[in-house]
mmCIF file of C-alpha atoms in Angstrom:
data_model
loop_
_atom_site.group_PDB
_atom_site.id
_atom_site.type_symbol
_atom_site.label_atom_id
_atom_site.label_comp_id
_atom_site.label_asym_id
_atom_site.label_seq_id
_atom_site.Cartn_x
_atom_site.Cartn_y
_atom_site.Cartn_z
ATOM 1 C CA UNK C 1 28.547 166.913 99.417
ATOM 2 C CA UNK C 2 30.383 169.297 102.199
ATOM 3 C CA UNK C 3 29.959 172.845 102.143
ATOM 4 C CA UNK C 4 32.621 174.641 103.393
ATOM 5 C CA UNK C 5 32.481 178.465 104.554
ATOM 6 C CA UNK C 6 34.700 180.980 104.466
ATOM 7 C CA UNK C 7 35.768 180.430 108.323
ATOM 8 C CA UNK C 8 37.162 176.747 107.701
ATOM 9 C CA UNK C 9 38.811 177.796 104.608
ATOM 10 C CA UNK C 10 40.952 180.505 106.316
ATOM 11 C CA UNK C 11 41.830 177.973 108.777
ATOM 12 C CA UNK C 12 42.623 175.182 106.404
ATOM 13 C CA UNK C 13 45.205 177.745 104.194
ATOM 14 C CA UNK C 14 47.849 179.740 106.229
ATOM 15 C CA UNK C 15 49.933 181.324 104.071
ATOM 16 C CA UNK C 16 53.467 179.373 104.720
ATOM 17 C CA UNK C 17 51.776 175.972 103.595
ATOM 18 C CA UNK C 18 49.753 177.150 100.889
ATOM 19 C CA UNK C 19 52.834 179.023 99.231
ATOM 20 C CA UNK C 20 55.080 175.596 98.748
ATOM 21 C CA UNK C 21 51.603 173.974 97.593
ATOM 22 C CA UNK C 22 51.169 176.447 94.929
ATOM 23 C CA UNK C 23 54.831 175.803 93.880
ATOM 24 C CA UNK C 24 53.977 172.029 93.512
ATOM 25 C CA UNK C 25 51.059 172.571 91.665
ATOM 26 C CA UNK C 26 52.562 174.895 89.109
ATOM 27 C CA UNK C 27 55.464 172.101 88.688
ATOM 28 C CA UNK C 28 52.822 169.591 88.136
ATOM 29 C CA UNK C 29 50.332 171.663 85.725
ATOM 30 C CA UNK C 30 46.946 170.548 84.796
ATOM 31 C CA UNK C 31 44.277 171.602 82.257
ATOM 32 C CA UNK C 32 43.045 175.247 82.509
ATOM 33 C CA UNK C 33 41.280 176.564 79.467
ATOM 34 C CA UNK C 34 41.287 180.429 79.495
ATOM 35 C CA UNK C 35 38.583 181.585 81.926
ATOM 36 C CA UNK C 36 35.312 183.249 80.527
ATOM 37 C CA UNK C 37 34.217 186.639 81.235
ATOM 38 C CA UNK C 38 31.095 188.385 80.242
ATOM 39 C CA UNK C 39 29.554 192.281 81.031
ATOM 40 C CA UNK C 40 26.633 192.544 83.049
ATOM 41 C CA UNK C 41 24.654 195.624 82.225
ATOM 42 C CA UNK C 42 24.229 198.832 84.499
ATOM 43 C CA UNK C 43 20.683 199.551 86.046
ATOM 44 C CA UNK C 44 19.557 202.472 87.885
ATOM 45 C CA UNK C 45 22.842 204.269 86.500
ATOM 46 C CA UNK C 46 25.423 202.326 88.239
ATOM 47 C CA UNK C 47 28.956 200.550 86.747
ATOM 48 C CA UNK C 48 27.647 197.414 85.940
ATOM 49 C CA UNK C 49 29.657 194.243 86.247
ATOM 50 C CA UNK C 50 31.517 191.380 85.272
ATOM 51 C CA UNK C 51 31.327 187.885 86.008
ATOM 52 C CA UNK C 52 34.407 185.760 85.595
ATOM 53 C CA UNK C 53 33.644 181.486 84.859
ATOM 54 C CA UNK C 54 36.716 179.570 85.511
ATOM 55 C CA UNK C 55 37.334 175.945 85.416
ATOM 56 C CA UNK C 56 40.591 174.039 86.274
ATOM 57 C CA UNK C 57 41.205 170.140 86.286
ATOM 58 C CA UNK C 58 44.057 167.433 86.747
ATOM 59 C CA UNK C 59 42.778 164.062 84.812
ATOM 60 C CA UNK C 60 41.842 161.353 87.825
ATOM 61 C CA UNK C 61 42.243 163.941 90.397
ATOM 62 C CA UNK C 62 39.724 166.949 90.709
ATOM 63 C CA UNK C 63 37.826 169.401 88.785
ATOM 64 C CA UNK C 64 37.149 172.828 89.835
ATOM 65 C CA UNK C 65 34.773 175.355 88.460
ATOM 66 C CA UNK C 66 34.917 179.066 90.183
ATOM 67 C CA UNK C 67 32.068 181.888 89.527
ATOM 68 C CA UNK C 68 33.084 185.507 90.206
ATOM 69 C CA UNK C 69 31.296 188.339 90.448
ATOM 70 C CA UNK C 70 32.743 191.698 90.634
ATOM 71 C CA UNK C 71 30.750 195.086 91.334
ATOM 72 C CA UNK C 72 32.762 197.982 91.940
ATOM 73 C CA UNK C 73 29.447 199.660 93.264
ATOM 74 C CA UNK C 74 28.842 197.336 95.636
ATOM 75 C CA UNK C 75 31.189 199.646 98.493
ATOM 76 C CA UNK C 76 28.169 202.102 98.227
ATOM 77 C CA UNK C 77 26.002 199.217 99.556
ATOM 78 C CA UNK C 78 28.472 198.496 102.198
ATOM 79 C CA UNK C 79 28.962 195.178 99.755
ATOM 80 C CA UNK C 80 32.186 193.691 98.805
ATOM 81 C CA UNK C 81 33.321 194.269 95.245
ATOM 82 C CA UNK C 82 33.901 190.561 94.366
ATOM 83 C CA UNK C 83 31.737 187.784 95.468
ATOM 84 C CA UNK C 84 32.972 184.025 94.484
ATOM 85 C CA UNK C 85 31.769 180.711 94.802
ATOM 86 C CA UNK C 86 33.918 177.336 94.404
ATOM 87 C CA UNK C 87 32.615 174.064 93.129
ATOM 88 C CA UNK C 88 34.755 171.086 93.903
ATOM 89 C CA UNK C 89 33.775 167.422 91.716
ATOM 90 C CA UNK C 90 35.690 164.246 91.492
ATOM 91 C CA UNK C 91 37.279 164.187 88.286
ATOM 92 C CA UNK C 92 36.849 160.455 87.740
ATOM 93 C CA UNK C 93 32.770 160.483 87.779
ATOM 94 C CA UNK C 94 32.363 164.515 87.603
ATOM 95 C CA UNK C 95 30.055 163.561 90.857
ATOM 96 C CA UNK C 96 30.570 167.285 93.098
ATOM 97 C CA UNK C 97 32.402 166.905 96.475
ATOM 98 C CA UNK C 98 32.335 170.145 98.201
ATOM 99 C CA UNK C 99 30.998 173.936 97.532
ATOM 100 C CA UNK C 100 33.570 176.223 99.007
ATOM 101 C CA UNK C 101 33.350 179.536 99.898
ATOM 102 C CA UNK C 102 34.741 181.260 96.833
ATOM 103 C CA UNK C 103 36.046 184.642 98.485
ATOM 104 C CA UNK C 104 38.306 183.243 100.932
ATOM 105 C CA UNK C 105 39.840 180.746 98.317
ATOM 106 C CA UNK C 106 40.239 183.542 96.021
ATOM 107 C CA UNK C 107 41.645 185.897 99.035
ATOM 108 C CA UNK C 108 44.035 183.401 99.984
ATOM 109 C CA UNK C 109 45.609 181.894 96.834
ATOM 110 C CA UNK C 110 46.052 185.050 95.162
ATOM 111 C CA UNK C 111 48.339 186.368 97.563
ATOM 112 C CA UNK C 112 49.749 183.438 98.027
ATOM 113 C CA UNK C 113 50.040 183.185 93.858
ATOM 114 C CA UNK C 114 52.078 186.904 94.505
ATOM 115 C CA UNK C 115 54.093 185.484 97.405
ATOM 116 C CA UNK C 116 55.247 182.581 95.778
ATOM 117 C CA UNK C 117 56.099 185.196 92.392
ATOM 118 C CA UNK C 118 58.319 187.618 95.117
ATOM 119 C CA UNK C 119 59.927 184.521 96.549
ATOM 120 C CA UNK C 120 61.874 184.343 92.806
ATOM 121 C CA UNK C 121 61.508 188.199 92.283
ATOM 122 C CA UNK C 122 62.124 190.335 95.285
ATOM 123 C CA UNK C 123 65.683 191.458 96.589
ATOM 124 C CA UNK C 124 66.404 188.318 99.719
ATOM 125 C CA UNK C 125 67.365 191.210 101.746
ATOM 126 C CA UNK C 126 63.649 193.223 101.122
ATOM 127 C CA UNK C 127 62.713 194.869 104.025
ATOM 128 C CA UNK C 128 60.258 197.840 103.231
ATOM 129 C CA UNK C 129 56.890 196.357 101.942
ATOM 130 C CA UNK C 130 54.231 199.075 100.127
ATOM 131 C CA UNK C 131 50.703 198.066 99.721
ATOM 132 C CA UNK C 132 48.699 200.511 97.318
ATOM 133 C CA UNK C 133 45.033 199.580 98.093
ATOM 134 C CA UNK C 134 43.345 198.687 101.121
ATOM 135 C CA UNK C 135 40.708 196.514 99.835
ATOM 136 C CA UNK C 136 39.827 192.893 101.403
ATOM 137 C CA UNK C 137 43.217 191.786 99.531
ATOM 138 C CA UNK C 138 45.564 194.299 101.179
ATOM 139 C CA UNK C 139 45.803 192.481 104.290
ATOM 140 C CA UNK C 140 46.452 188.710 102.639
ATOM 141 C CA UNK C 141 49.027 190.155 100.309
ATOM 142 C CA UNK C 142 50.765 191.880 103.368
ATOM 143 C CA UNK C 143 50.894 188.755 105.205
ATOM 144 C CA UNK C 144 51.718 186.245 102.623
ATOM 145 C CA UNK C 145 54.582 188.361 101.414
ATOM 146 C CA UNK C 146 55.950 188.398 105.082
ATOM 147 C CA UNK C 147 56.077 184.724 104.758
ATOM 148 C CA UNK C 148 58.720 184.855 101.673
ATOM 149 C CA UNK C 149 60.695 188.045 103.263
ATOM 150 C CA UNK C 150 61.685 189.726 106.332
ATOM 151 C CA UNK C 151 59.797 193.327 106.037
ATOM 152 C CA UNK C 152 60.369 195.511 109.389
ATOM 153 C CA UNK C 153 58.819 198.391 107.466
ATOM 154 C CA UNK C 154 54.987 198.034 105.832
ATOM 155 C CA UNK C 155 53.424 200.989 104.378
ATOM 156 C CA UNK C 156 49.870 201.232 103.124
ATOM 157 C CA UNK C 157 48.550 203.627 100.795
ATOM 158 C CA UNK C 158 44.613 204.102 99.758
ATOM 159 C CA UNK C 159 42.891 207.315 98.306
ATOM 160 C CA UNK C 160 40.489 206.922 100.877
ATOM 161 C CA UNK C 161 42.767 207.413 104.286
ATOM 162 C CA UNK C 162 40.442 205.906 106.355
ATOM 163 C CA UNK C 163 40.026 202.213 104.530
ATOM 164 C CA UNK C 164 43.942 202.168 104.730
ATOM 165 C CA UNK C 165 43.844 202.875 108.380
ATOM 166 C CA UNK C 166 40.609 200.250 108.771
ATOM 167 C CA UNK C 167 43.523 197.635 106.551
ATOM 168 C CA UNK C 168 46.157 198.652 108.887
ATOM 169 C CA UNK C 169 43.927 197.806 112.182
ATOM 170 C CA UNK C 170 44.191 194.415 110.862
ATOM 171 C CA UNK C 171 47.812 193.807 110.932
ATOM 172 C CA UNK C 172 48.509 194.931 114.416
ATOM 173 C CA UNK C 173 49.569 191.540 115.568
ATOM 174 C CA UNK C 174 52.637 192.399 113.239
ATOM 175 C CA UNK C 175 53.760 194.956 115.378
ATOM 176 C CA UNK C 176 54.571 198.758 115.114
ATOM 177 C CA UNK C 177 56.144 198.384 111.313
ATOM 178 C CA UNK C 178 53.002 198.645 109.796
ATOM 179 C CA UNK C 179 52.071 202.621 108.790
ATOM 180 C CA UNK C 180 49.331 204.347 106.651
ATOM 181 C CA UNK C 181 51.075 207.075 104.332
ATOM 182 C CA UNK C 182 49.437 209.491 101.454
ATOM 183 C CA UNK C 183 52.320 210.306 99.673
ATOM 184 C CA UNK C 184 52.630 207.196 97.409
ATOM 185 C CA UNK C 185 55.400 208.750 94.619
ATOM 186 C CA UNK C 186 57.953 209.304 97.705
ATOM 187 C CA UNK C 187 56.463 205.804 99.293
ATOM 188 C CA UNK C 188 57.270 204.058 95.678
ATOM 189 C CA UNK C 189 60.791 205.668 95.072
ATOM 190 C CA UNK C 190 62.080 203.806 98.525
ATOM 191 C CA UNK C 191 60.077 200.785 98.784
ATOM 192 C CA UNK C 192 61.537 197.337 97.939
ATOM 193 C CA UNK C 193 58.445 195.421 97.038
ATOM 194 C CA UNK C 194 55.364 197.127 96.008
ATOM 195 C CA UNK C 195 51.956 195.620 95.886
ATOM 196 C CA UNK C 196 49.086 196.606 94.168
ATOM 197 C CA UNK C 197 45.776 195.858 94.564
ATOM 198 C CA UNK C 198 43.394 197.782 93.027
ATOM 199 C CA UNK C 199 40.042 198.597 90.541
ATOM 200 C CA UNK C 200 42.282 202.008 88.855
ATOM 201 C CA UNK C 201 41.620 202.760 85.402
ATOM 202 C CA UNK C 202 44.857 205.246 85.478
ATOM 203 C CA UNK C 203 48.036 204.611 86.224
ATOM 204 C CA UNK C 204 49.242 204.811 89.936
ATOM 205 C CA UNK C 205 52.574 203.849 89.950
ATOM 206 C CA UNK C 206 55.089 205.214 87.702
ATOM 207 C CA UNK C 207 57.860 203.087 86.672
ATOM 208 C CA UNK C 208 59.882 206.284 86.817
ATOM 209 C CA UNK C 209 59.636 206.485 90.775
ATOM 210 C CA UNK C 210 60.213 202.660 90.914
ATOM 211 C CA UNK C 211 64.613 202.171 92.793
ATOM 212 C CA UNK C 212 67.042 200.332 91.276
ATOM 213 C CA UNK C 213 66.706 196.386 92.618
ATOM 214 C CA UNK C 214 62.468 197.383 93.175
ATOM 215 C CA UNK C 215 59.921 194.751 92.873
ATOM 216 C CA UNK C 216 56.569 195.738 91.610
ATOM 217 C CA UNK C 217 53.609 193.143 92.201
ATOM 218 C CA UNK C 218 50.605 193.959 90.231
ATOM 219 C CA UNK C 219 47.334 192.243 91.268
ATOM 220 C CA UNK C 220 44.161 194.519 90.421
ATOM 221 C CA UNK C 221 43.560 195.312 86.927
ATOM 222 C CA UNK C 222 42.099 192.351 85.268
ATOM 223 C CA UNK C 223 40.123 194.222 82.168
ATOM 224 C CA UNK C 224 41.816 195.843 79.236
ATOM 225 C CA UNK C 225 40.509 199.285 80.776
ATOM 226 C CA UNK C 226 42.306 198.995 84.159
ATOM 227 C CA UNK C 227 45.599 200.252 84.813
ATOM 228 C CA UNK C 228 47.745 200.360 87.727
ATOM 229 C CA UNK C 229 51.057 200.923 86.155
ATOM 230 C CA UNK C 230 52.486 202.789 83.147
ATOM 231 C CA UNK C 231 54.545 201.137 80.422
ATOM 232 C CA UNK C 232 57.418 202.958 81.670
ATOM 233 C CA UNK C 233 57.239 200.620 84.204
ATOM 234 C CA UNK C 234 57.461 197.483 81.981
ATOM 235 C CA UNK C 235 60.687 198.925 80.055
ATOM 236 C CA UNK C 236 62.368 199.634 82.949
ATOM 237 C CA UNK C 237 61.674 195.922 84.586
ATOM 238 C CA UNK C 238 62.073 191.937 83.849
ATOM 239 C CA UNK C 239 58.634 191.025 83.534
ATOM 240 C CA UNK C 240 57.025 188.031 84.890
ATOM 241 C CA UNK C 241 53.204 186.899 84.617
ATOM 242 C CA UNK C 242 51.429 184.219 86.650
ATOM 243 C CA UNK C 243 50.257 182.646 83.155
ATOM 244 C CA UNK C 244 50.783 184.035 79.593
ATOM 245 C CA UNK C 245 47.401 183.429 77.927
ATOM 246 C CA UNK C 246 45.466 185.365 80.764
ATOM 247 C CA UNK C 247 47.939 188.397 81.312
ATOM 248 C CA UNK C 248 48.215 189.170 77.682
ATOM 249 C CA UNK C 249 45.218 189.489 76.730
ATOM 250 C CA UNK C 250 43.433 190.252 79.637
ATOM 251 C CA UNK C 251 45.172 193.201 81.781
ATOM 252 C CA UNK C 252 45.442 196.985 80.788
ATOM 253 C CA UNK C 253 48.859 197.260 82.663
ATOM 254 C CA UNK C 254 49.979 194.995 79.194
ATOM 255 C CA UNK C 255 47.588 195.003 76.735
ATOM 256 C CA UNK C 256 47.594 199.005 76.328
ATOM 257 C CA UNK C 257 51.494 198.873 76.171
ATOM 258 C CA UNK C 258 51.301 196.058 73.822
ATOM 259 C CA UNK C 259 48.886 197.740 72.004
ATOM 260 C CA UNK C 260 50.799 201.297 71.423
ATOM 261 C CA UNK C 261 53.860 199.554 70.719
ATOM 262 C CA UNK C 262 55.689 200.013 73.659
ATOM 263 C CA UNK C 263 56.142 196.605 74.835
ATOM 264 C CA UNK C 264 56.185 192.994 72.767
ATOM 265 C CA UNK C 265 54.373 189.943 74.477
ATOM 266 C CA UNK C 266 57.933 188.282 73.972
ATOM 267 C CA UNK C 267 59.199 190.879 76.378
ATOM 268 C CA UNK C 268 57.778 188.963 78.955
ATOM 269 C CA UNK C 269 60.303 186.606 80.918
ATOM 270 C CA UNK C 270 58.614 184.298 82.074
ATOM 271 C CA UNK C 271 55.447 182.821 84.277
ATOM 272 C CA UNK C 272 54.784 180.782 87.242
ATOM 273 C CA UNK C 273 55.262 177.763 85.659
ATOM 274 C CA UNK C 274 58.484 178.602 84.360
ATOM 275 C CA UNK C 275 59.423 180.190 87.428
ATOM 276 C CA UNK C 276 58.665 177.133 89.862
ATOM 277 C CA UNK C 277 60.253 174.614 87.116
ATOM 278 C CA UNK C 278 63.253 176.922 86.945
ATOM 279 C CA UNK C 279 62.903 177.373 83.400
ATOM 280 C CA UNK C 280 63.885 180.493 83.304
ATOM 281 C CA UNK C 281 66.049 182.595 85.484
ATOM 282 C CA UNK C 282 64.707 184.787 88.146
ATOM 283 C CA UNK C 283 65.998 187.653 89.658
ATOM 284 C CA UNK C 284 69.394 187.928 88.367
ATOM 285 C CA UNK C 285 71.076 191.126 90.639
ATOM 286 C CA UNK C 286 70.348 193.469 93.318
ATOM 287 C CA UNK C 287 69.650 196.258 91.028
ATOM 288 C CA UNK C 288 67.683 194.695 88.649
ATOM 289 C CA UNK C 289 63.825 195.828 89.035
ATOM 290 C CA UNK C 290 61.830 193.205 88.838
ATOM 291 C CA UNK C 291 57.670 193.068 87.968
ATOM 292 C CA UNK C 292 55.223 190.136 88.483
ATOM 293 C CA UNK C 293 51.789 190.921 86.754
ATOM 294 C CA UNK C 294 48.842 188.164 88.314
ATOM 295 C CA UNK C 295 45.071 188.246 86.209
ATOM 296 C CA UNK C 296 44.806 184.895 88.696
ATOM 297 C CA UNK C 297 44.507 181.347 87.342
ATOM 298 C CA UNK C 298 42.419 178.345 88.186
ATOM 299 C CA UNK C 299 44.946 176.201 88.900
ATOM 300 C CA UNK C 300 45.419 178.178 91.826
ATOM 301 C CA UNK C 301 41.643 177.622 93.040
ATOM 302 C CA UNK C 302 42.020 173.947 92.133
ATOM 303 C CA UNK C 303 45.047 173.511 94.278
ATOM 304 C CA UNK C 304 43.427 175.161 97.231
ATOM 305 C CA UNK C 305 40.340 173.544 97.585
ATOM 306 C CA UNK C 306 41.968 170.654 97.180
ATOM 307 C CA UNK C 307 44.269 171.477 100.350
ATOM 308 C CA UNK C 308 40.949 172.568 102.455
ATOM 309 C CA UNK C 309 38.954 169.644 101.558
ATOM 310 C CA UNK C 310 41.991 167.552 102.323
ATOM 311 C CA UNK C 311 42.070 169.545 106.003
ATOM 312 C CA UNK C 312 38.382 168.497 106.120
ATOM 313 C CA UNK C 313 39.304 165.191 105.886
ATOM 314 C CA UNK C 314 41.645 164.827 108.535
#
């Protein structure tokens, strides 16, 4: 059995093939039971945690099993928040083939998974790109949604100025377009994609500041309590979701709408798998504002390890 850091992984994934593979495996499907999450309790007065269990497979191919651990206290320990491990087996004798470095698979596919969303979502002609976080995401969702549109303007946006000017360090092989900026309500009212990626429990983006022809790509809030949006936001848009089971029941940015009556889970359009099976119909104007809501999917790990151990192979 192979075990595969985070180095190779990065290597074996750019962002322009792992997009199109994505799109194949959403075509194709697979079996993905909802993932599992459970609480882990605070000590010593701190948040606590969560830890996510999520297991993907395609009969005769692979199975995949993810762990996930995510500490929002960890930044005071000069830790990551999330910490992931990926277990690769052959799905014909459930014998294991690799252990993967969970964090970069997870890094990589889900801004891939948002790419390949803004490919169907965002304006063709998008060229300002706002990032609102600067997390260890911010800089894979930046580049892998420069690999579905032409941005000359990139704009980051973090409560703490300094981690958005640390993200922005980062990017400078994408020239002089990329800018920190701390007022995010003017940022948001111009922007043409907007990316989120963040642990908020209030809203930060108001679908009032969002332009007409906006796309709004929401990738933090994973727990019922977490917000990055308001449901003016979902009104106001066509709503996509990488899978339906997950994002409604799963995400504040829905759930809480859903809850209060503001929004109906048949509001929502569509999801990747309708998108990349044109099932349903994507962005249908250049005014129309467009939002893609990702709680992240193990058919997404599945399909990446199985393009790194395939790039181990050769």
């Amino acid at each position: 059995m192979r075990s595969i850091d985070a180095a190779a992984v990065h290597a074996a994934l750019p962002y322009d093939k792992l997009i199109p593979h994505l799109r194949d495996a959403f075509r194709v499907g697979g079996e993905v039971p909802l993932r599992s999450r459970f609480h882990i309790d605070a000590v010593d007065g701190g948040a606590g945690g969560t830890l996510l269990l999520m297991p993907a497979w395609q009969p005769g191919r692979h199975i995949g099993i993810k762990t996930v651990s995510v500490f929002p206290d960890n930044a005071k320990l000069g830790h990551g928040s999330v910490a992931a491990t990926y277990l690769l087996l052959d799905a014909r004798t459930g014998l294991p083939k690799a252990v993967i470095d969970g964090e970069a698979i997870t890094l990589r596919r889900t801004g891939c998974a948002s790419a390949l969303a803004a490919s169907y979502l965002a304006r063709q002609d998008a060229q300002h790109l706002l990032m609102v976080g600067a997390g260890s995401l911010a800089p894979h969702l930046i580049r892998a949604h420069c690999a579905v549109r032409n941005y000359t303007r990139i704009e980051i946006w973090n409560r703490n100025r300094a981690r958005a000017e640390q993200a922005a360090a980062t990017l400078r092989d994408l020239g002089g377009t990329v800018a920190v900026v701390d007022d995010l309500e003017s940022s948001v009212r111009v922007a043409d994609t907007i990316s989120c990626a963040t642990l908020s429990r209030d809203p930060l983006v108001r679908g009032d500041w969002l332009k007409a022809g906006a796309h709004l790509d929401l990738v933090g809030a994973f727990t019922p309590e977490m917000h990055e949006t308001d449901a003016a936001a979902l009104t106001r848009s066509s709503v996509y979701v990488d899978n339906r089971a997950g994002a409604l029941k799963e995400p504040g940015d829905l759930v809480t709408p859903i809850n209060a009556g503001q929004f109906k889970p048949e509001d929502v359009r569509g999801d990747l798998f309708d998108l990349c099976r044109a099932d349903v119909m994507a962005r249908r104007s250049d005014t129309e504002i467009t939002l893609f809501k990702s709680v992240g999917l193990a058919l997404e790990d599945l399909a990446a390890a199985e393009l790194v151990v395939e790039g181990q192979q050769t």
